[in-house]
Amino acid sequence: MNIKKIKTFAGLAVSIASLALVFAACQPKNPDIVYDNDGEDPDTSNVVSIDSDIINTDTSDNTEDEEEVYEETKEGCVRSELTNEWIDEALENQRPIACMVDNESIALDHYGVNQADVVYELMNSTENGRVTRLMCLIKDWEKIEQLGSIRSTRTTNVMLSGEWNAILVHDGGPFYINNYIGMPYCNNLSGGFARFSNGKPTEFTEYVTYENYTNPTTGKSYNGLGKRIEAAGYSKEYNQYYEGKHWHFAKGDNKIGEFSDAKAVKDVDLPFPHNKSKLKYNEEKKEYEYYEYGKAHIDALDGEITSFKNVILECISFTQLDQNGYLTYNVTDSTSHEGYYLTNGNAVPITWSKDKPEGITHYYYKSNGKEIELNTGKTYIAFVPADSWSDLGLK
């Protein structure tokens, strides 16, 4: 949902011709075991508000004094703790899901990724050119029509989903995850989601739907996310492991370009050699658009390019678990952590810390030690391996 802002034009000699009042209401808001292509065994355990635009009939082009006034309240709505956008108040305490999405080229096109509020991209294996996988956090998951395709999880993703008190959605994983998904803070749903007939190998055909789904080709029926959460006995609302809101949001626009250590960054080349992931700044939208495999990432469900208002790049070490490429990121490493926060075409250095596996990751401006303030909108977070941090391209 887009935030509607009250705009005032200050310092101008204006003649008010009319006042338009616009009303905008918030929109209210056991299966077969399937192996993924890694040969991994799935774990089957389970407003009405009034917005006003003052119409300026002055024909001069002197609009540099335009200011945005931050709306504190909107009837029937609350601000999402994931994006700061207005959502229906009925969703205020609803937990997000954290869904593992395959990012191999054959898995494209993705469906439903643009519905995600926060997207993590991180190396899934040290093999195959350090292929990445996405983890999509979605607050309003009852609107999911088709999301994926979904694949197995890794130890790191269990810890990341834990810091959001999210329900982890995946299809299996290596045995390394067993102790992690067994932790009391972890709720997860593994495998058994809808199979779509898309002409691809089986491991690329599984998608999350909220409603129950019957494949029109095979006639087989699958329980949707709603039924799966209910059957597992998981709370739809935040539980005792929720540590509170994850982000601090700016009231208005966070102009990090004014920081002394800021620099303009329009293009980000991430050191993911297999996916060749990139971010390109769109001046008109004031968002970073996501590219991989040499082309724009288009969500097949809405036909739009995937883009983000906020970008966080973390320099992070990892531990290789075996010769097969399995790894775990050292998310609670006590050493100093570098990073960058990007928004509105600018980047500033940051640091980050996470004190326990399920604890919230905190991000701080390197210049003053204060926690960063995000701008309203979606966020992309990349785990850049420490051994390739120097290959990160910011242009």
mmCIF file of C-alpha atoms in Angstrom:
data_model
loop_
_atom_site.group_PDB
_atom_site.id
_atom_site.type_symbol
_atom_site.label_atom_id
_atom_site.label_comp_id
_atom_site.label_asym_id
_atom_site.label_seq_id
_atom_site.Cartn_x
_atom_site.Cartn_y
_atom_site.Cartn_z
ATOM 1 C CA MET A 1 0.000 0.000 0.000
ATOM 2 C CA ASN A 2 1.392 3.397 -0.927
ATOM 3 C CA ILE A 3 1.599 6.027 1.776
ATOM 4 C CA LYS A 4 -0.338 9.157 0.965
ATOM 5 C CA LYS A 5 1.440 12.238 2.169
ATOM 6 C CA ILE A 6 0.164 15.718 2.887
ATOM 7 C CA LYS A 7 2.159 18.138 0.809
ATOM 8 C CA THR A 8 2.413 21.803 1.676
ATOM 9 C CA PHE A 9 4.058 24.435 -0.412
ATOM 10 C CA ALA A 10 5.824 26.890 1.926
ATOM 11 C CA GLY A 11 7.444 30.251 1.320
ATOM 12 C CA LEU A 12 5.429 30.903 -1.830
ATOM 13 C CA ALA A 13 2.919 33.633 -2.625
ATOM 14 C CA VAL A 14 0.020 31.399 -3.621
ATOM 15 C CA SER A 15 -3.564 31.848 -4.619
ATOM 16 C CA ILE A 16 -5.668 28.939 -3.427
ATOM 17 C CA ALA A 17 -8.193 28.118 -6.102
ATOM 18 C CA SER A 18 -9.745 25.040 -4.544
ATOM 19 C CA LEU A 19 -9.326 22.417 -1.864
ATOM 20 C CA ALA A 20 -9.718 18.772 -2.923
ATOM 21 C CA LEU A 21 -10.663 16.291 -0.239
ATOM 22 C CA VAL A 22 -9.913 12.700 -1.138
ATOM 23 C CA PHE A 23 -11.024 9.780 0.966
ATOM 24 C CA ALA A 24 -8.838 6.656 0.880
ATOM 25 C CA ALA A 25 -9.608 3.594 2.958
ATOM 26 C CA CYS A 26 -7.175 0.886 3.938
ATOM 27 C CA GLN A 27 -8.129 -2.392 2.356
ATOM 28 C CA PRO A 28 -9.078 -4.678 5.089
ATOM 29 C CA LYS A 29 -7.553 -6.122 5.325
ATOM 30 C CA ASN A 30 -0.479 -35.219 5.910
ATOM 31 C CA PRO A 31 0.989 -33.922 2.530
ATOM 32 C CA ASP A 32 3.268 -36.033 0.335
ATOM 33 C CA ILE A 33 6.979 -35.930 1.095
ATOM 34 C CA VAL A 34 8.932 -34.308 -1.706
ATOM 35 C CA TYR A 35 12.706 -34.191 -2.030
ATOM 36 C CA ASP A 36 14.447 -31.159 -3.434
ATOM 37 C CA ASN A 37 17.207 -31.470 -6.017
ATOM 38 C CA ASP A 38 19.904 -31.516 -3.335
ATOM 39 C CA GLY A 39 18.572 -34.897 -2.236
ATOM 40 C CA GLU A 40 17.515 -33.352 1.052
ATOM 41 C CA ASP A 41 14.767 -34.903 3.124
ATOM 42 C CA PRO A 42 12.033 -32.350 3.928
ATOM 43 C CA ASP A 43 11.177 -31.947 7.579
ATOM 44 C CA THR A 44 7.444 -32.748 7.658
ATOM 45 C CA SER A 45 7.001 -32.103 11.400
ATOM 46 C CA ASN A 46 5.902 -29.761 11.461
ATOM 47 C CA VAL A 47 -9.437 5.338 6.566
ATOM 48 C CA VAL A 48 -10.636 6.398 6.468
ATOM 49 C CA SER A 49 -8.400 9.441 6.294
ATOM 50 C CA ILE A 50 -8.521 12.799 4.643
ATOM 51 C CA ASP A 51 -5.621 13.699 2.394
ATOM 52 C CA SER A 52 -5.504 17.268 1.151
ATOM 53 C CA ASP A 53 -3.645 18.715 -1.790
ATOM 54 C CA ILE A 54 -3.418 22.496 -1.835
ATOM 55 C CA ILE A 55 -3.658 23.477 -5.459
ATOM 56 C CA ASN A 56 -1.273 26.244 -6.337
ATOM 57 C CA THR A 57 -2.386 28.447 -9.194
ATOM 58 C CA ASP A 58 0.880 30.342 -9.242
ATOM 59 C CA THR A 59 2.429 29.559 -12.632
ATOM 60 C CA SER A 60 6.008 30.107 -11.471
ATOM 61 C CA ASP A 61 8.297 27.077 -11.262
ATOM 62 C CA ASN A 62 9.714 28.017 -7.860
ATOM 63 C CA THR A 63 8.883 24.760 -6.009
ATOM 64 C CA GLU A 64 12.150 24.068 -4.298
ATOM 65 C CA ASP A 65 10.622 24.767 -0.888
ATOM 66 C CA GLU A 66 8.241 21.809 -1.116
ATOM 67 C CA GLU A 67 8.145 19.910 2.159
ATOM 68 C CA GLU A 68 6.564 16.621 3.138
ATOM 69 C CA VAL A 69 4.609 16.405 6.370
ATOM 70 C CA TYR A 70 4.593 13.017 8.060
ATOM 71 C CA GLU A 71 1.184 11.526 8.857
ATOM 72 C CA GLU A 72 1.020 10.180 12.387
ATOM 73 C CA THR A 73 -2.375 8.484 12.174
ATOM 74 C CA LYS A 74 -4.775 7.108 9.601
ATOM 75 C CA GLU A 75 -8.137 5.774 10.700
ATOM 76 C CA GLY A 76 -8.414 2.001 10.564
ATOM 77 C CA CYS A 77 -4.716 1.596 9.775
ATOM 78 C CA VAL A 78 -1.362 1.109 11.448
ATOM 79 C CA ARG A 79 2.119 1.429 10.070
ATOM 80 C CA SER A 80 3.774 -1.865 9.188
ATOM 81 C CA GLU A 81 6.774 -2.698 11.352
ATOM 82 C CA LEU A 82 8.453 -4.105 8.237
ATOM 83 C CA THR A 83 7.984 -1.195 5.800
ATOM 84 C CA ASN A 84 6.322 1.662 7.735
ATOM 85 C CA GLU A 85 3.615 1.670 5.064
ATOM 86 C CA TRP A 86 -0.026 1.853 6.074
ATOM 87 C CA ILE A 87 -1.693 -1.544 6.575
ATOM 88 C CA ASP A 88 -5.042 -2.588 7.972
ATOM 89 C CA GLU A 89 -5.056 -2.447 11.760
ATOM 90 C CA ALA A 90 -6.207 -6.080 11.884
ATOM 91 C CA LEU A 91 -2.693 -7.038 10.734
ATOM 92 C CA GLU A 92 -0.872 -5.159 13.486
ATOM 93 C CA ASN A 93 0.192 -8.216 15.508
ATOM 94 C CA GLN A 94 0.293 -10.764 12.691
ATOM 95 C CA ARG A 95 3.636 -12.557 12.363
ATOM 96 C CA PRO A 96 5.324 -12.513 8.970
ATOM 97 C CA ILE A 97 6.367 -15.599 7.082
ATOM 98 C CA ALA A 98 9.949 -16.079 5.870
ATOM 99 C CA CYS A 99 9.850 -18.055 2.639
ATOM 100 C CA MET A 100 12.850 -19.672 0.960
ATOM 101 C CA VAL A 101 12.808 -18.928 -2.776
ATOM 102 C CA ASP A 102 15.037 -20.722 -5.268
ATOM 103 C CA ASN A 103 17.267 -18.283 -7.150
ATOM 104 C CA GLU A 104 18.807 -20.610 -9.731
ATOM 105 C CA SER A 105 18.194 -19.438 -13.303
ATOM 106 C CA ILE A 106 15.980 -22.425 -14.134
ATOM 107 C CA ALA A 107 13.695 -21.448 -11.235
ATOM 108 C CA LEU A 108 12.857 -18.143 -12.918
ATOM 109 C CA ASP A 109 10.487 -16.510 -13.438
ATOM 110 C CA HIS A 110 9.703 -15.902 -9.778
ATOM 111 C CA TYR A 111 6.118 -15.472 -8.633
ATOM 112 C CA GLY A 112 5.054 -13.235 -5.750
ATOM 113 C CA VAL A 113 8.480 -11.922 -4.755
ATOM 114 C CA ASN A 114 7.241 -8.356 -5.206
ATOM 115 C CA GLN A 115 4.809 -8.930 -2.351
ATOM 116 C CA ALA A 116 7.746 -9.314 0.047
ATOM 117 C CA ASP A 117 8.383 -6.501 2.525
ATOM 118 C CA VAL A 118 12.004 -7.500 3.171
ATOM 119 C CA VAL A 119 14.162 -9.673 0.902
ATOM 120 C CA TYR A 120 17.447 -11.274 1.949
ATOM 121 C CA GLU A 121 19.893 -12.529 -0.655
ATOM 122 C CA LEU A 122 22.704 -14.752 0.537
ATOM 123 C CA MET A 123 25.042 -17.410 -0.752
ATOM 124 C CA ASN A 124 23.349 -20.797 -0.536
ATOM 125 C CA SER A 125 26.473 -22.845 -1.250
ATOM 126 C CA THR A 126 30.148 -22.302 -1.895
ATOM 127 C CA GLU A 127 29.690 -24.534 -4.952
ATOM 128 C CA ASN A 128 28.126 -23.614 -8.298
ATOM 129 C CA GLY A 129 29.641 -20.145 -8.392
ATOM 130 C CA ARG A 130 28.311 -19.346 -4.928
ATOM 131 C CA VAL A 131 24.717 -19.487 -6.114
ATOM 132 C CA THR A 132 22.375 -17.398 -3.977
ATOM 133 C CA ARG A 133 18.935 -17.993 -2.536
ATOM 134 C CA LEU A 134 16.299 -15.467 -1.499
ATOM 135 C CA MET A 135 14.417 -15.332 1.778
ATOM 136 C CA CYS A 136 11.225 -13.294 1.439
ATOM 137 C CA LEU A 137 9.546 -11.800 4.511
ATOM 138 C CA ILE A 138 5.850 -11.122 3.998
ATOM 139 C CA LYS A 139 3.583 -9.531 6.583
ATOM 140 C CA ASP A 140 0.206 -9.815 4.820
ATOM 141 C CA TRP A 141 0.561 -13.452 3.747
ATOM 142 C CA GLU A 142 -3.174 -14.023 3.408
ATOM 143 C CA LYS A 143 -2.921 -12.250 0.047
ATOM 144 C CA ILE A 144 -0.449 -14.774 -1.376
ATOM 145 C CA GLU A 145 -1.726 -16.269 -4.624
ATOM 146 C CA GLN A 146 1.488 -17.975 -5.719
ATOM 147 C CA LEU A 147 4.937 -17.541 -4.190
ATOM 148 C CA GLY A 148 8.148 -19.249 -5.220
ATOM 149 C CA SER A 149 9.294 -21.614 -6.349
ATOM 150 C CA ILE A 150 10.317 -22.640 -2.840
ATOM 151 C CA ARG A 151 13.327 -24.710 -1.852
ATOM 152 C CA SER A 152 15.309 -25.953 1.125
ATOM 153 C CA THR A 153 16.541 -23.827 3.998
ATOM 154 C CA ARG A 154 19.930 -23.428 5.651
ATOM 155 C CA THR A 155 21.022 -22.859 9.250
ATOM 156 C CA THR A 156 21.456 -19.125 8.685
ATOM 157 C CA ASN A 157 17.882 -18.694 7.504
ATOM 158 C CA VAL A 158 16.525 -20.329 10.644
ATOM 159 C CA MET A 159 18.354 -17.731 12.712
ATOM 160 C CA LEU A 160 17.244 -14.867 10.467
ATOM 161 C CA SER A 161 13.588 -15.896 10.536
ATOM 162 C CA GLY A 162 13.877 -16.155 14.312
ATOM 163 C CA GLU A 163 14.866 -12.528 14.697
ATOM 164 C CA TRP A 164 11.610 -11.517 12.994
ATOM 165 C CA ASN A 165 9.535 -14.108 14.917
ATOM 166 C CA ALA A 166 8.530 -15.288 11.442
ATOM 167 C CA ILE A 167 7.185 -18.690 10.417
ATOM 168 C CA LEU A 168 9.866 -20.248 8.203
ATOM 169 C CA VAL A 169 8.492 -21.782 4.993
ATOM 170 C CA HIS A 170 10.769 -24.132 3.060
ATOM 171 C CA ASP A 171 11.163 -27.613 1.605
ATOM 172 C CA GLY A 172 13.608 -29.564 3.688
ATOM 173 C CA GLY A 173 17.288 -28.901 4.148
ATOM 174 C CA PRO A 174 20.537 -30.671 5.036
ATOM 175 C CA PHE A 175 20.807 -32.408 8.412
ATOM 176 C CA TYR A 176 22.751 -29.393 9.688
ATOM 177 C CA ILE A 177 19.443 -27.568 10.182
ATOM 178 C CA ASN A 178 18.004 -30.162 12.565
ATOM 179 C CA ASN A 179 19.263 -28.626 15.805
ATOM 180 C CA TYR A 180 18.244 -25.167 14.597
ATOM 181 C CA ILE A 181 14.651 -25.926 13.615
ATOM 182 C CA GLY A 182 14.355 -27.794 16.904
ATOM 183 C CA MET A 183 14.930 -24.575 18.859
ATOM 184 C CA PRO A 184 11.829 -23.302 20.706
ATOM 185 C CA TYR A 185 11.918 -19.956 18.855
ATOM 186 C CA CYS A 186 11.573 -21.685 15.469
ATOM 187 C CA ASN A 187 8.221 -22.417 13.846
ATOM 188 C CA ASN A 188 8.580 -23.915 10.388
ATOM 189 C CA LEU A 189 6.533 -25.513 7.621
ATOM 190 C CA SER A 190 8.446 -27.887 5.375
ATOM 191 C CA GLY A 191 7.365 -29.313 2.030
ATOM 192 C CA GLY A 192 3.961 -30.421 0.801
ATOM 193 C CA PHE A 193 2.953 -27.116 -0.786
ATOM 194 C CA ALA A 194 1.189 -26.742 -4.118
ATOM 195 C CA ARG A 195 2.730 -28.265 -7.234
ATOM 196 C CA PHE A 196 2.200 -26.274 -10.416
ATOM 197 C CA SER A 197 2.573 -27.909 -13.821
ATOM 198 C CA ASN A 198 5.143 -25.592 -15.414
ATOM 199 C CA GLY A 199 7.113 -28.028 -17.526
ATOM 200 C CA LYS A 200 10.159 -27.912 -15.237
ATOM 201 C CA PRO A 201 11.786 -30.652 -13.149
ATOM 202 C CA THR A 202 9.894 -31.443 -9.960
ATOM 203 C CA GLU A 203 12.193 -29.465 -7.672
ATOM 204 C CA PHE A 204 11.186 -26.244 -9.460
ATOM 205 C CA THR A 205 7.412 -26.734 -9.305
ATOM 206 C CA GLU A 206 6.542 -26.088 -5.646
ATOM 207 C CA TYR A 207 4.842 -22.822 -4.669
ATOM 208 C CA VAL A 208 3.144 -21.406 -1.606
ATOM 209 C CA THR A 209 -0.521 -20.477 -1.903
ATOM 210 C CA TYR A 210 -2.666 -19.124 0.898
ATOM 211 C CA GLU A 211 -5.792 -20.909 -0.269
ATOM 212 C CA ASN A 212 -5.977 -24.636 -0.873
ATOM 213 C CA TYR A 213 -4.958 -25.509 -4.425
ATOM 214 C CA THR A 214 -5.946 -28.260 -6.845
ATOM 215 C CA ASN A 215 -3.639 -28.846 -9.792
ATOM 216 C CA PRO A 216 -5.887 -28.785 -12.888
ATOM 217 C CA THR A 217 -3.556 -31.159 -14.750
ATOM 218 C CA THR A 218 -3.048 -33.845 -12.116
ATOM 219 C CA GLY A 219 -6.168 -33.279 -10.050
ATOM 220 C CA LYS A 220 -4.115 -33.440 -6.874
ATOM 221 C CA SER A 221 -5.095 -31.114 -4.026
ATOM 222 C CA TYR A 222 -2.804 -29.315 -1.588
ATOM 223 C CA ASN A 223 -3.497 -27.474 1.626
ATOM 224 C CA GLY A 224 -2.682 -23.788 1.498
ATOM 225 C CA LEU A 225 -0.678 -21.744 3.949
ATOM 226 C CA GLY A 226 -3.715 -20.905 6.056
ATOM 227 C CA LYS A 227 -4.587 -24.542 6.665
ATOM 228 C CA ARG A 228 -0.954 -25.506 7.188
ATOM 229 C CA ILE A 229 -0.408 -22.910 9.926
ATOM 230 C CA GLU A 230 -3.644 -23.918 11.620
ATOM 231 C CA ALA A 231 -2.806 -27.650 11.457
ATOM 232 C CA ALA A 232 0.654 -27.019 12.912
ATOM 233 C CA GLY A 233 -0.887 -25.161 15.846
ATOM 234 C CA TYR A 234 1.270 -22.094 15.288
ATOM 235 C CA SER A 235 0.130 -18.725 16.527
ATOM 236 C CA LYS A 236 -0.664 -16.301 13.720
ATOM 237 C CA GLU A 237 0.260 -13.457 16.034
ATOM 238 C CA TYR A 238 3.598 -12.610 17.602
ATOM 239 C CA ASN A 239 4.493 -14.952 20.436
ATOM 240 C CA GLN A 240 6.788 -14.823 23.471
ATOM 241 C CA TYR A 241 9.919 -14.878 21.312
ATOM 242 C CA TYR A 242 9.085 -11.601 19.601
ATOM 243 C CA GLU A 243 11.611 -8.971 20.698
ATOM 244 C CA GLY A 244 9.747 -5.984 19.302
ATOM 245 C CA LYS A 245 9.978 -3.860 16.191
ATOM 246 C CA HIS A 246 13.023 -4.518 14.076
ATOM 247 C CA TRP A 247 13.492 -1.145 12.368
ATOM 248 C CA HIS A 248 13.626 2.532 13.190
ATOM 249 C CA PHE A 249 11.929 4.590 10.477
ATOM 250 C CA ALA A 250 12.498 8.224 9.612
ATOM 251 C CA LYS A 251 9.571 10.588 9.963
ATOM 252 C CA GLY A 252 9.638 11.936 6.454
ATOM 253 C CA ASP A 253 12.686 11.458 4.275
ATOM 254 C CA ASN A 254 16.038 10.352 5.656
ATOM 255 C CA LYS A 255 18.472 12.423 3.631
ATOM 256 C CA ILE A 256 21.630 10.413 4.240
ATOM 257 C CA GLY A 257 23.218 12.224 1.293
ATOM 258 C CA GLU A 258 23.853 15.099 3.715
ATOM 259 C CA PHE A 259 26.080 12.915 5.944
ATOM 260 C CA SER A 260 29.775 13.796 5.835
ATOM 261 C CA ASP A 261 30.733 10.228 4.891
ATOM 262 C CA ALA A 262 27.997 9.740 2.275
ATOM 263 C CA LYS A 263 28.646 9.142 -1.371
ATOM 264 C CA ALA A 264 26.367 8.943 -4.378
ATOM 265 C CA VAL A 265 25.803 5.339 -5.473
ATOM 266 C CA LYS A 266 23.650 4.576 -8.483
ATOM 267 C CA ASP A 267 24.881 1.064 -9.243
ATOM 268 C CA VAL A 268 25.729 -1.833 -6.928
ATOM 269 C CA ASP A 269 27.627 -4.848 -8.278
ATOM 270 C CA LEU A 270 27.385 -7.692 -5.783
ATOM 271 C CA PRO A 271 30.158 -10.324 -5.696
ATOM 272 C CA PHE A 272 27.796 -13.219 -6.445
ATOM 273 C CA PRO A 273 29.479 -14.671 -9.557
ATOM 274 C CA HIS A 274 26.751 -17.174 -10.413
ATOM 275 C CA ASN A 275 23.728 -14.884 -10.183
ATOM 276 C CA LYS A 276 25.578 -11.680 -11.143
ATOM 277 C CA SER A 277 23.212 -9.751 -8.872
ATOM 278 C CA LYS A 278 23.060 -5.979 -9.329
ATOM 279 C CA LEU A 279 21.058 -3.014 -8.092
ATOM 280 C CA LYS A 280 20.438 0.015 -10.294
ATOM 281 C CA TYR A 281 19.013 3.262 -8.976
ATOM 282 C CA ASN A 282 15.876 4.549 -10.686
ATOM 283 C CA GLU A 283 15.883 8.339 -10.304
ATOM 284 C CA GLU A 284 12.193 8.698 -11.070
ATOM 285 C CA LYS A 285 11.002 6.036 -8.616
ATOM 286 C CA LYS A 286 13.779 6.829 -6.107
ATOM 287 C CA GLU A 287 14.276 3.102 -5.615
ATOM 288 C CA TYR A 288 16.964 0.530 -6.354
ATOM 289 C CA GLU A 289 15.890 -2.001 -8.976
ATOM 290 C CA TYR A 290 17.133 -5.587 -8.827
ATOM 291 C CA TYR A 291 18.892 -7.337 -11.718
ATOM 292 C CA GLU A 292 20.396 -10.807 -12.016
ATOM 293 C CA TYR A 293 21.609 -13.083 -14.794
ATOM 294 C CA GLY A 294 22.138 -9.969 -16.887
ATOM 295 C CA LYS A 295 18.548 -8.753 -16.914
ATOM 296 C CA ALA A 296 15.927 -7.013 -14.827
ATOM 297 C CA HIS A 297 14.185 -9.209 -12.273
ATOM 298 C CA ILE A 298 10.502 -9.217 -13.229
ATOM 299 C CA ASP A 299 7.875 -10.792 -11.001
ATOM 300 C CA ALA A 300 5.714 -12.988 -13.234
ATOM 301 C CA LEU A 301 2.692 -12.389 -11.028
ATOM 302 C CA ASP A 302 2.465 -8.608 -11.411
ATOM 303 C CA GLY A 303 4.816 -8.014 -14.354
ATOM 304 C CA GLU A 304 6.786 -5.387 -12.426
ATOM 305 C CA ILE A 305 10.501 -5.076 -11.783
ATOM 306 C CA THR A 306 11.553 -5.854 -8.212
ATOM 307 C CA SER A 307 12.700 -2.692 -6.449
ATOM 308 C CA PHE A 308 13.572 -1.430 -2.988
ATOM 309 C CA LYS A 309 13.600 1.880 -1.136
ATOM 310 C CA ASN A 310 16.277 0.680 1.290
ATOM 311 C CA VAL A 311 19.369 -1.435 0.707
ATOM 312 C CA ILE A 312 21.590 -2.918 3.420
ATOM 313 C CA LEU A 313 24.872 -4.606 2.547
ATOM 314 C CA GLU A 314 26.505 -6.672 5.315
ATOM 315 C CA CYS A 315 30.104 -7.818 5.325
ATOM 316 C CA ILE A 316 29.928 -11.187 7.055
ATOM 317 C CA SER A 317 32.183 -14.208 7.467
ATOM 318 C CA PHE A 318 31.006 -17.790 7.138
ATOM 319 C CA THR A 319 32.035 -21.271 8.228
ATOM 320 C CA GLN A 320 32.298 -24.038 5.645
ATOM 321 C CA LEU A 321 30.546 -27.145 6.990
ATOM 322 C CA ASP A 322 31.721 -29.768 4.487
ATOM 323 C CA GLN A 323 33.116 -30.362 1.022
ATOM 324 C CA ASN A 324 29.635 -30.217 -0.522
ATOM 325 C CA GLY A 325 29.406 -26.458 -0.189
ATOM 326 C CA TYR A 326 27.152 -26.272 2.873
ATOM 327 C CA LEU A 327 27.936 -23.342 5.137
ATOM 328 C CA THR A 328 26.644 -21.242 7.972
ATOM 329 C CA TYR A 329 27.128 -17.496 8.277
ATOM 330 C CA ASN A 330 28.697 -16.241 11.499
ATOM 331 C CA VAL A 331 25.773 -13.996 12.348
ATOM 332 C CA THR A 332 26.765 -13.628 15.998
ATOM 333 C CA ASP A 333 30.509 -13.216 15.405
ATOM 334 C CA SER A 334 31.902 -10.788 18.001
ATOM 335 C CA THR A 335 34.346 -9.145 15.598
ATOM 336 C CA SER A 336 33.735 -5.757 13.989
ATOM 337 C CA HIS A 337 31.209 -5.820 11.154
ATOM 338 C CA GLU A 338 31.221 -3.446 8.224
ATOM 339 C CA GLY A 339 28.360 -2.557 5.950
ATOM 340 C CA TYR A 340 26.525 0.078 3.942
ATOM 341 C CA TYR A 341 23.064 1.565 4.038
ATOM 342 C CA LEU A 342 21.736 2.926 0.738
ATOM 343 C CA THR A 343 18.647 4.985 0.007
ATOM 344 C CA ASN A 344 17.716 7.759 -2.418
ATOM 345 C CA GLY A 345 20.835 7.180 -4.508
ATOM 346 C CA ASN A 346 23.321 7.598 -1.639
ATOM 347 C CA ALA A 347 25.295 5.254 0.604
ATOM 348 C CA VAL A 348 26.755 5.633 4.086
ATOM 349 C CA PRO A 349 29.038 3.243 5.996
ATOM 350 C CA ILE A 350 27.407 1.334 8.833
ATOM 351 C CA THR A 351 28.249 -1.328 11.379
ATOM 352 C CA TRP A 352 26.018 -4.138 12.583
ATOM 353 C CA SER A 353 25.699 -6.584 15.464
ATOM 354 C CA LYS A 354 23.519 -9.523 16.547
ATOM 355 C CA ASP A 355 23.926 -10.784 20.085
ATOM 356 C CA LYS A 356 22.271 -14.220 19.835
ATOM 357 C CA PRO A 357 21.037 -16.507 17.040
ATOM 358 C CA GLU A 358 17.414 -15.404 17.250
ATOM 359 C CA GLY A 359 18.218 -11.835 18.334
ATOM 360 C CA ILE A 360 17.527 -8.762 16.240
ATOM 361 C CA THR A 361 20.346 -7.528 14.030
ATOM 362 C CA HIS A 362 21.026 -3.875 14.826
ATOM 363 C CA TYR A 363 22.556 -1.469 12.310
ATOM 364 C CA TYR A 364 24.418 1.713 13.252
ATOM 365 C CA TYR A 365 25.751 4.712 11.359
ATOM 366 C CA LYS A 366 29.510 4.422 11.431
ATOM 367 C CA SER A 367 29.864 8.199 11.739
ATOM 368 C CA ASN A 368 27.944 8.655 14.994
ATOM 369 C CA GLY A 369 27.051 5.220 16.372
ATOM 370 C CA LYS A 370 23.291 5.834 16.251
ATOM 371 C CA GLU A 371 20.884 3.220 14.896
ATOM 372 C CA ILE A 372 20.014 3.800 11.265
ATOM 373 C CA GLU A 373 16.614 5.149 10.279
ATOM 374 C CA LEU A 374 15.101 3.564 7.213
ATOM 375 C CA ASN A 375 12.890 5.334 4.733
ATOM 376 C CA THR A 376 9.359 4.067 4.291
ATOM 377 C CA GLY A 377 9.281 1.200 1.826
ATOM 378 C CA LYS A 378 10.727 -2.225 1.106
ATOM 379 C CA THR A 379 14.225 -3.324 2.109
ATOM 380 C CA TYR A 380 16.815 -5.549 0.428
ATOM 381 C CA ILE A 381 19.571 -7.098 2.555
ATOM 382 C CA ALA A 382 22.596 -8.810 0.999
ATOM 383 C CA PHE A 383 25.008 -10.979 2.972
ATOM 384 C CA VAL A 384 28.296 -10.242 1.244
ATOM 385 C CA PRO A 385 30.924 -12.848 2.210
ATOM 386 C CA ALA A 386 33.822 -11.236 4.022
ATOM 387 C CA ASP A 387 36.328 -12.904 1.701
ATOM 388 C CA SER A 388 34.804 -11.073 -1.293
ATOM 389 C CA TRP A 389 33.832 -7.792 0.395
ATOM 390 C CA SER A 390 36.613 -5.997 -1.473
ATOM 391 C CA ASP A 391 34.963 -7.057 -4.748
ATOM 392 C CA LEU A 392 31.752 -5.193 -3.914
ATOM 393 C CA GLY A 393 31.211 -2.481 -6.496
ATOM 394 C CA LEU A 394 29.567 0.806 -5.496
ATOM 395 C CA LYS A 395 29.419 3.271 -8.385
#
